[in-house]
Structures are given as C-alpha cells and as structure tokens.
C-alpha cells in the first residue's frame, strides 16, 4: 500500500505541475485539480490516515483517471510520452491498491 501511496504523491505533483513543463493549455489545466487530489490521497495513504476508505476512494479515482487518459490519448495537447507515463503509473497504482486491499 505504501508504494501505491508514494506513486500517488509523485504522479500527483507531476500532474499539478505539468502545465509549467509543457505549456499552459486546456488539457494541462485539467491536470492541476487531479494532481492535487492524487497527492492528497497519496499522502493520506503513506501516513496511514483515514484508512481504508481513502484507499478505496483512491482506487476509484485512479481508475477514472486511467480511463480518462486512455480515452484522450490521441487528442490531448500533452506530449504522448507524458500521457503514456501517466497511464502506466496509474495502472501500477491500481495494482498496488488492489494488492493492499487484498482483493
């Protein structure tokens, strides 16, 4: 569970600051609130607060993020390597949360 929380913090910060790295546009602006949510959920998981419901919420929201990234992978104004990195990290987070929740 700790690895999933750490990945959430890492990718949350990356999401939140992607606009600074690759320009401000509609797609990178959408990543900011997602990044803040990811980072907060990751922090709560790493510190063990509000468990297990925060892990379930993180699982649902990360799954939604994965589906959203997959659906916009051809049209987003975000570099393809960044979008695929987000997809891979989201899949790793989901796997870590599922194993931590023992499903």
JSON list of C-alpha atoms in Angstrom, two decimals:
[
{"chain": "A", "resi": 1, "resn": "UNK", "atom": "CA", "xyz": [0.00, 0.00, 0.00]},
{"chain": "A", "resi": 2, "resn": "UNK", "atom": "CA", "xyz": [2.90, 2.34, 0.75]},
{"chain": "A", "resi": 3, "resn": "UNK", "atom": "CA", "xyz": [4.25, 2.05, -2.79]},
{"chain": "A", "resi": 4, "resn": "UNK", "atom": "CA", "xyz": [0.86, 2.97, -4.23]},
{"chain": "A", "resi": 5, "resn": "UNK", "atom": "CA", "xyz": [0.67, 5.98, -1.89]},
{"chain": "A", "resi": 6, "resn": "UNK", "atom": "CA", "xyz": [4.15, 7.10, -2.85]},
{"chain": "A", "resi": 7, "resn": "UNK", "atom": "CA", "xyz": [3.32, 6.78, -6.54]},
{"chain": "A", "resi": 8, "resn": "UNK", "atom": "CA", "xyz": [0.16, 8.82, -5.96]},
{"chain": "A", "resi": 9, "resn": "UNK", "atom": "CA", "xyz": [2.19, 11.62, -4.36]},
{"chain": "A", "resi": 10, "resn": "UNK", "atom": "CA", "xyz": [4.78, 11.53, -7.14]},
{"chain": "A", "resi": 11, "resn": "UNK", "atom": "CA", "xyz": [2.31, 11.49, -10.02]},
{"chain": "A", "resi": 12, "resn": "UNK", "atom": "CA", "xyz": [0.07, 14.00, -8.24]},
{"chain": "A", "resi": 13, "resn": "UNK", "atom": "CA", "xyz": [2.86, 16.55, -8.10]},
{"chain": "A", "resi": 14, "resn": "UNK", "atom": "CA", "xyz": [3.73, 15.75, -11.73]},
{"chain": "A", "resi": 15, "resn": "UNK", "atom": "CA", "xyz": [0.09, 16.24, -12.80]},
{"chain": "A", "resi": 16, "resn": "UNK", "atom": "CA", "xyz": [-0.16, 19.51, -10.89]},
{"chain": "A", "resi": 17, "resn": "UNK", "atom": "CA", "xyz": [2.97, 20.98, -12.47]},
{"chain": "A", "resi": 18, "resn": "UNK", "atom": "CA", "xyz": [2.67, 19.57, -15.99]},
{"chain": "A", "resi": 19, "resn": "UNK", "atom": "CA", "xyz": [1.40, 22.94, -17.23]},
{"chain": "A", "resi": 20, "resn": "UNK", "atom": "CA", "xyz": [4.71, 24.51, -16.17]},
{"chain": "A", "resi": 21, "resn": "UNK", "atom": "CA", "xyz": [6.74, 21.89, -18.01]},
{"chain": "A", "resi": 22, "resn": "UNK", "atom": "CA", "xyz": [4.86, 21.68, -21.32]},
{"chain": "A", "resi": 23, "resn": "UNK", "atom": "CA", "xyz": [2.85, 24.88, -21.56]},
{"chain": "A", "resi": 24, "resn": "UNK", "atom": "CA", "xyz": [-0.44, 26.11, -20.28]},
{"chain": "A", "resi": 25, "resn": "UNK", "atom": "CA", "xyz": [-3.43, 24.92, -22.26]},
{"chain": "A", "resi": 26, "resn": "UNK", "atom": "CA", "xyz": [-6.85, 23.43, -21.60]},
{"chain": "A", "resi": 27, "resn": "UNK", "atom": "CA", "xyz": [-5.56, 19.87, -21.20]},
{"chain": "A", "resi": 28, "resn": "UNK", "atom": "CA", "xyz": [-2.70, 20.71, -18.83]},
{"chain": "A", "resi": 29, "resn": "UNK", "atom": "CA", "xyz": [-5.01, 22.95, -16.79]},
{"chain": "A", "resi": 30, "resn": "UNK", "atom": "CA", "xyz": [-7.33, 19.98, -16.26]},
{"chain": "A", "resi": 31, "resn": "UNK", "atom": "CA", "xyz": [-4.46, 18.06, -14.70]},
{"chain": "A", "resi": 32, "resn": "UNK", "atom": "CA", "xyz": [-3.98, 20.51, -11.81]},
{"chain": "A", "resi": 33, "resn": "UNK", "atom": "CA", "xyz": [-7.01, 19.51, -9.68]},
{"chain": "A", "resi": 34, "resn": "UNK", "atom": "CA", "xyz": [-6.39, 15.84, -10.48]},
{"chain": "A", "resi": 35, "resn": "UNK", "atom": "CA", "xyz": [-2.81, 16.22, -9.32]},
{"chain": "A", "resi": 36, "resn": "UNK", "atom": "CA", "xyz": [-3.85, 17.85, -6.07]},
{"chain": "A", "resi": 37, "resn": "UNK", "atom": "CA", "xyz": [-6.33, 15.04, -5.35]},
{"chain": "A", "resi": 38, "resn": "UNK", "atom": "CA", "xyz": [-3.75, 12.36, -6.19]},
{"chain": "A", "resi": 39, "resn": "UNK", "atom": "CA", "xyz": [-1.11, 13.98, -3.98]},
{"chain": "A", "resi": 40, "resn": "UNK", "atom": "CA", "xyz": [-3.52, 14.35, -1.04]},
{"chain": "A", "resi": 41, "resn": "UNK", "atom": "CA", "xyz": [-4.78, 10.78, -1.30]},
{"chain": "A", "resi": 42, "resn": "UNK", "atom": "CA", "xyz": [-1.21, 9.51, -1.58]},
{"chain": "A", "resi": 43, "resn": "UNK", "atom": "CA", "xyz": [-0.17, 11.49, 1.48]},
{"chain": "A", "resi": 44, "resn": "UNK", "atom": "CA", "xyz": [-3.06, 10.06, 3.50]},
{"chain": "A", "resi": 45, "resn": "UNK", "atom": "CA", "xyz": [-2.19, 6.53, 2.39]},
{"chain": "A", "resi": 46, "resn": "UNK", "atom": "CA", "xyz": [1.52, 6.93, 3.19]},
{"chain": "A", "resi": 47, "resn": "UNK", "atom": "CA", "xyz": [0.78, 8.36, 6.63]},
{"chain": "A", "resi": 48, "resn": "UNK", "atom": "CA", "xyz": [-1.95, 5.77, 7.32]},
{"chain": "A", "resi": 49, "resn": "UNK", "atom": "CA", "xyz": [-4.72, 8.29, 7.88]},
{"chain": "A", "resi": 50, "resn": "UNK", "atom": "CA", "xyz": [-8.39, 7.65, 7.08]},
{"chain": "A", "resi": 51, "resn": "UNK", "atom": "CA", "xyz": [-7.75, 4.04, 6.07]},
{"chain": "A", "resi": 52, "resn": "UNK", "atom": "CA", "xyz": [-9.27, 2.00, 4.43]},
{"chain": "A", "resi": 53, "resn": "UNK", "atom": "CA", "xyz": [-11.85, 4.31, 2.89]},
{"chain": "A", "resi": 54, "resn": "UNK", "atom": "CA", "xyz": [-9.21, 6.66, 1.45]},
{"chain": "A", "resi": 55, "resn": "UNK", "atom": "CA", "xyz": [-7.63, 3.66, -0.31]},
{"chain": "A", "resi": 56, "resn": "UNK", "atom": "CA", "xyz": [-10.99, 2.77, -1.83]},
{"chain": "A", "resi": 57, "resn": "UNK", "atom": "CA", "xyz": [-11.52, 6.37, -2.93]},
{"chain": "A", "resi": 58, "resn": "UNK", "atom": "CA", "xyz": [-8.01, 6.42, -4.42]},
{"chain": "A", "resi": 59, "resn": "UNK", "atom": "CA", "xyz": [-8.76, 3.18, -6.28]},
{"chain": "A", "resi": 60, "resn": "UNK", "atom": "CA", "xyz": [-11.95, 4.59, -7.79]},
{"chain": "A", "resi": 61, "resn": "UNK", "atom": "CA", "xyz": [-10.44, 7.97, -8.70]},
{"chain": "A", "resi": 62, "resn": "UNK", "atom": "CA", "xyz": [-7.27, 6.46, -10.14]},
{"chain": "A", "resi": 63, "resn": "UNK", "atom": "CA", "xyz": [-9.37, 4.07, -12.23]},
{"chain": "A", "resi": 64, "resn": "UNK", "atom": "CA", "xyz": [-11.36, 7.02, -13.54]},
{"chain": "A", "resi": 65, "resn": "UNK", "atom": "CA", "xyz": [-8.08, 8.82, -14.30]},
{"chain": "A", "resi": 66, "resn": "UNK", "atom": "CA", "xyz": [-6.75, 5.79, -16.16]},
{"chain": "A", "resi": 67, "resn": "UNK", "atom": "CA", "xyz": [-9.88, 5.54, -18.31]},
{"chain": "A", "resi": 68, "resn": "UNK", "atom": "CA", "xyz": [-9.79, 9.29, -18.98]},
{"chain": "A", "resi": 69, "resn": "UNK", "atom": "CA", "xyz": [-6.13, 9.17, -20.01]},
{"chain": "A", "resi": 70, "resn": "UNK", "atom": "CA", "xyz": [-6.79, 6.23, -22.31]},
{"chain": "A", "resi": 71, "resn": "UNK", "atom": "CA", "xyz": [-9.75, 7.96, -23.91]},
{"chain": "A", "resi": 72, "resn": "UNK", "atom": "CA", "xyz": [-7.88, 11.20, -24.62]},
{"chain": "A", "resi": 73, "resn": "UNK", "atom": "CA", "xyz": [-4.53, 9.71, -25.64]},
{"chain": "A", "resi": 74, "resn": "UNK", "atom": "CA", "xyz": [-4.96, 10.63, -29.32]},
{"chain": "A", "resi": 75, "resn": "UNK", "atom": "CA", "xyz": [-6.36, 14.13, -28.95]},
{"chain": "A", "resi": 76, "resn": "UNK", "atom": "CA", "xyz": [-4.70, 15.61, -25.86]},
{"chain": "A", "resi": 77, "resn": "UNK", "atom": "CA", "xyz": [-2.35, 18.58, -26.09]},
{"chain": "A", "resi": 78, "resn": "UNK", "atom": "CA", "xyz": [0.00, 16.77, -23.73]},
{"chain": "A", "resi": 79, "resn": "UNK", "atom": "CA", "xyz": [3.15, 15.05, -25.02]},
{"chain": "A", "resi": 80, "resn": "UNK", "atom": "CA", "xyz": [2.43, 11.40, -25.83]},
{"chain": "A", "resi": 81, "resn": "UNK", "atom": "CA", "xyz": [5.25, 10.12, -23.62]},
{"chain": "A", "resi": 82, "resn": "UNK", "atom": "CA", "xyz": [3.81, 12.02, -20.65]},
{"chain": "A", "resi": 83, "resn": "UNK", "atom": "CA", "xyz": [0.32, 10.67, -21.24]},
{"chain": "A", "resi": 84, "resn": "UNK", "atom": "CA", "xyz": [1.61, 7.10, -21.57]},
{"chain": "A", "resi": 85, "resn": "UNK", "atom": "CA", "xyz": [3.69, 7.58, -18.43]},
{"chain": "A", "resi": 86, "resn": "UNK", "atom": "CA", "xyz": [0.54, 8.65, -16.57]},
{"chain": "A", "resi": 87, "resn": "UNK", "atom": "CA", "xyz": [-1.28, 5.57, -17.91]},
{"chain": "A", "resi": 88, "resn": "UNK", "atom": "CA", "xyz": [1.47, 3.22, -16.77]},
{"chain": "A", "resi": 89, "resn": "UNK", "atom": "CA", "xyz": [1.79, 4.83, -13.35]},
{"chain": "A", "resi": 90, "resn": "UNK", "atom": "CA", "xyz": [-2.00, 4.76, -12.88]},
{"chain": "A", "resi": 91, "resn": "UNK", "atom": "CA", "xyz": [-2.01, 1.03, -13.69]},
{"chain": "A", "resi": 92, "resn": "UNK", "atom": "CA", "xyz": [0.79, 0.46, -11.14]},
{"chain": "A", "resi": 93, "resn": "UNK", "atom": "CA", "xyz": [-1.12, 2.45, -8.51]},
{"chain": "A", "resi": 94, "resn": "UNK", "atom": "CA", "xyz": [-4.27, 0.42, -9.13]},
{"chain": "A", "resi": 95, "resn": "UNK", "atom": "CA", "xyz": [-2.31, -2.84, -8.85]},
{"chain": "A", "resi": 96, "resn": "UNK", "atom": "CA", "xyz": [-0.72, -1.67, -5.59]},
{"chain": "A", "resi": 97, "resn": "UNK", "atom": "CA", "xyz": [-4.03, -0.59, -4.11]},
{"chain": "A", "resi": 98, "resn": "UNK", "atom": "CA", "xyz": [-5.72, -3.83, -5.11]},
{"chain": "A", "resi": 99, "resn": "UNK", "atom": "CA", "xyz": [-2.97, -5.88, -3.53]},
{"chain": "A", "resi": 100, "resn": "UNK", "atom": "CA", "xyz": [-3.03, -3.71, -0.41]},
{"chain": "A", "resi": 101, "resn": "UNK", "atom": "CA", "xyz": [-6.77, -4.04, -0.08]},
{"chain": "A", "resi": 102, "resn": "UNK", "atom": "CA", "xyz": [-6.39, -7.81, -0.61]},
{"chain": "A", "resi": 103, "resn": "UNK", "atom": "CA", "xyz": [-8.94, -8.13, -3.39]}
]
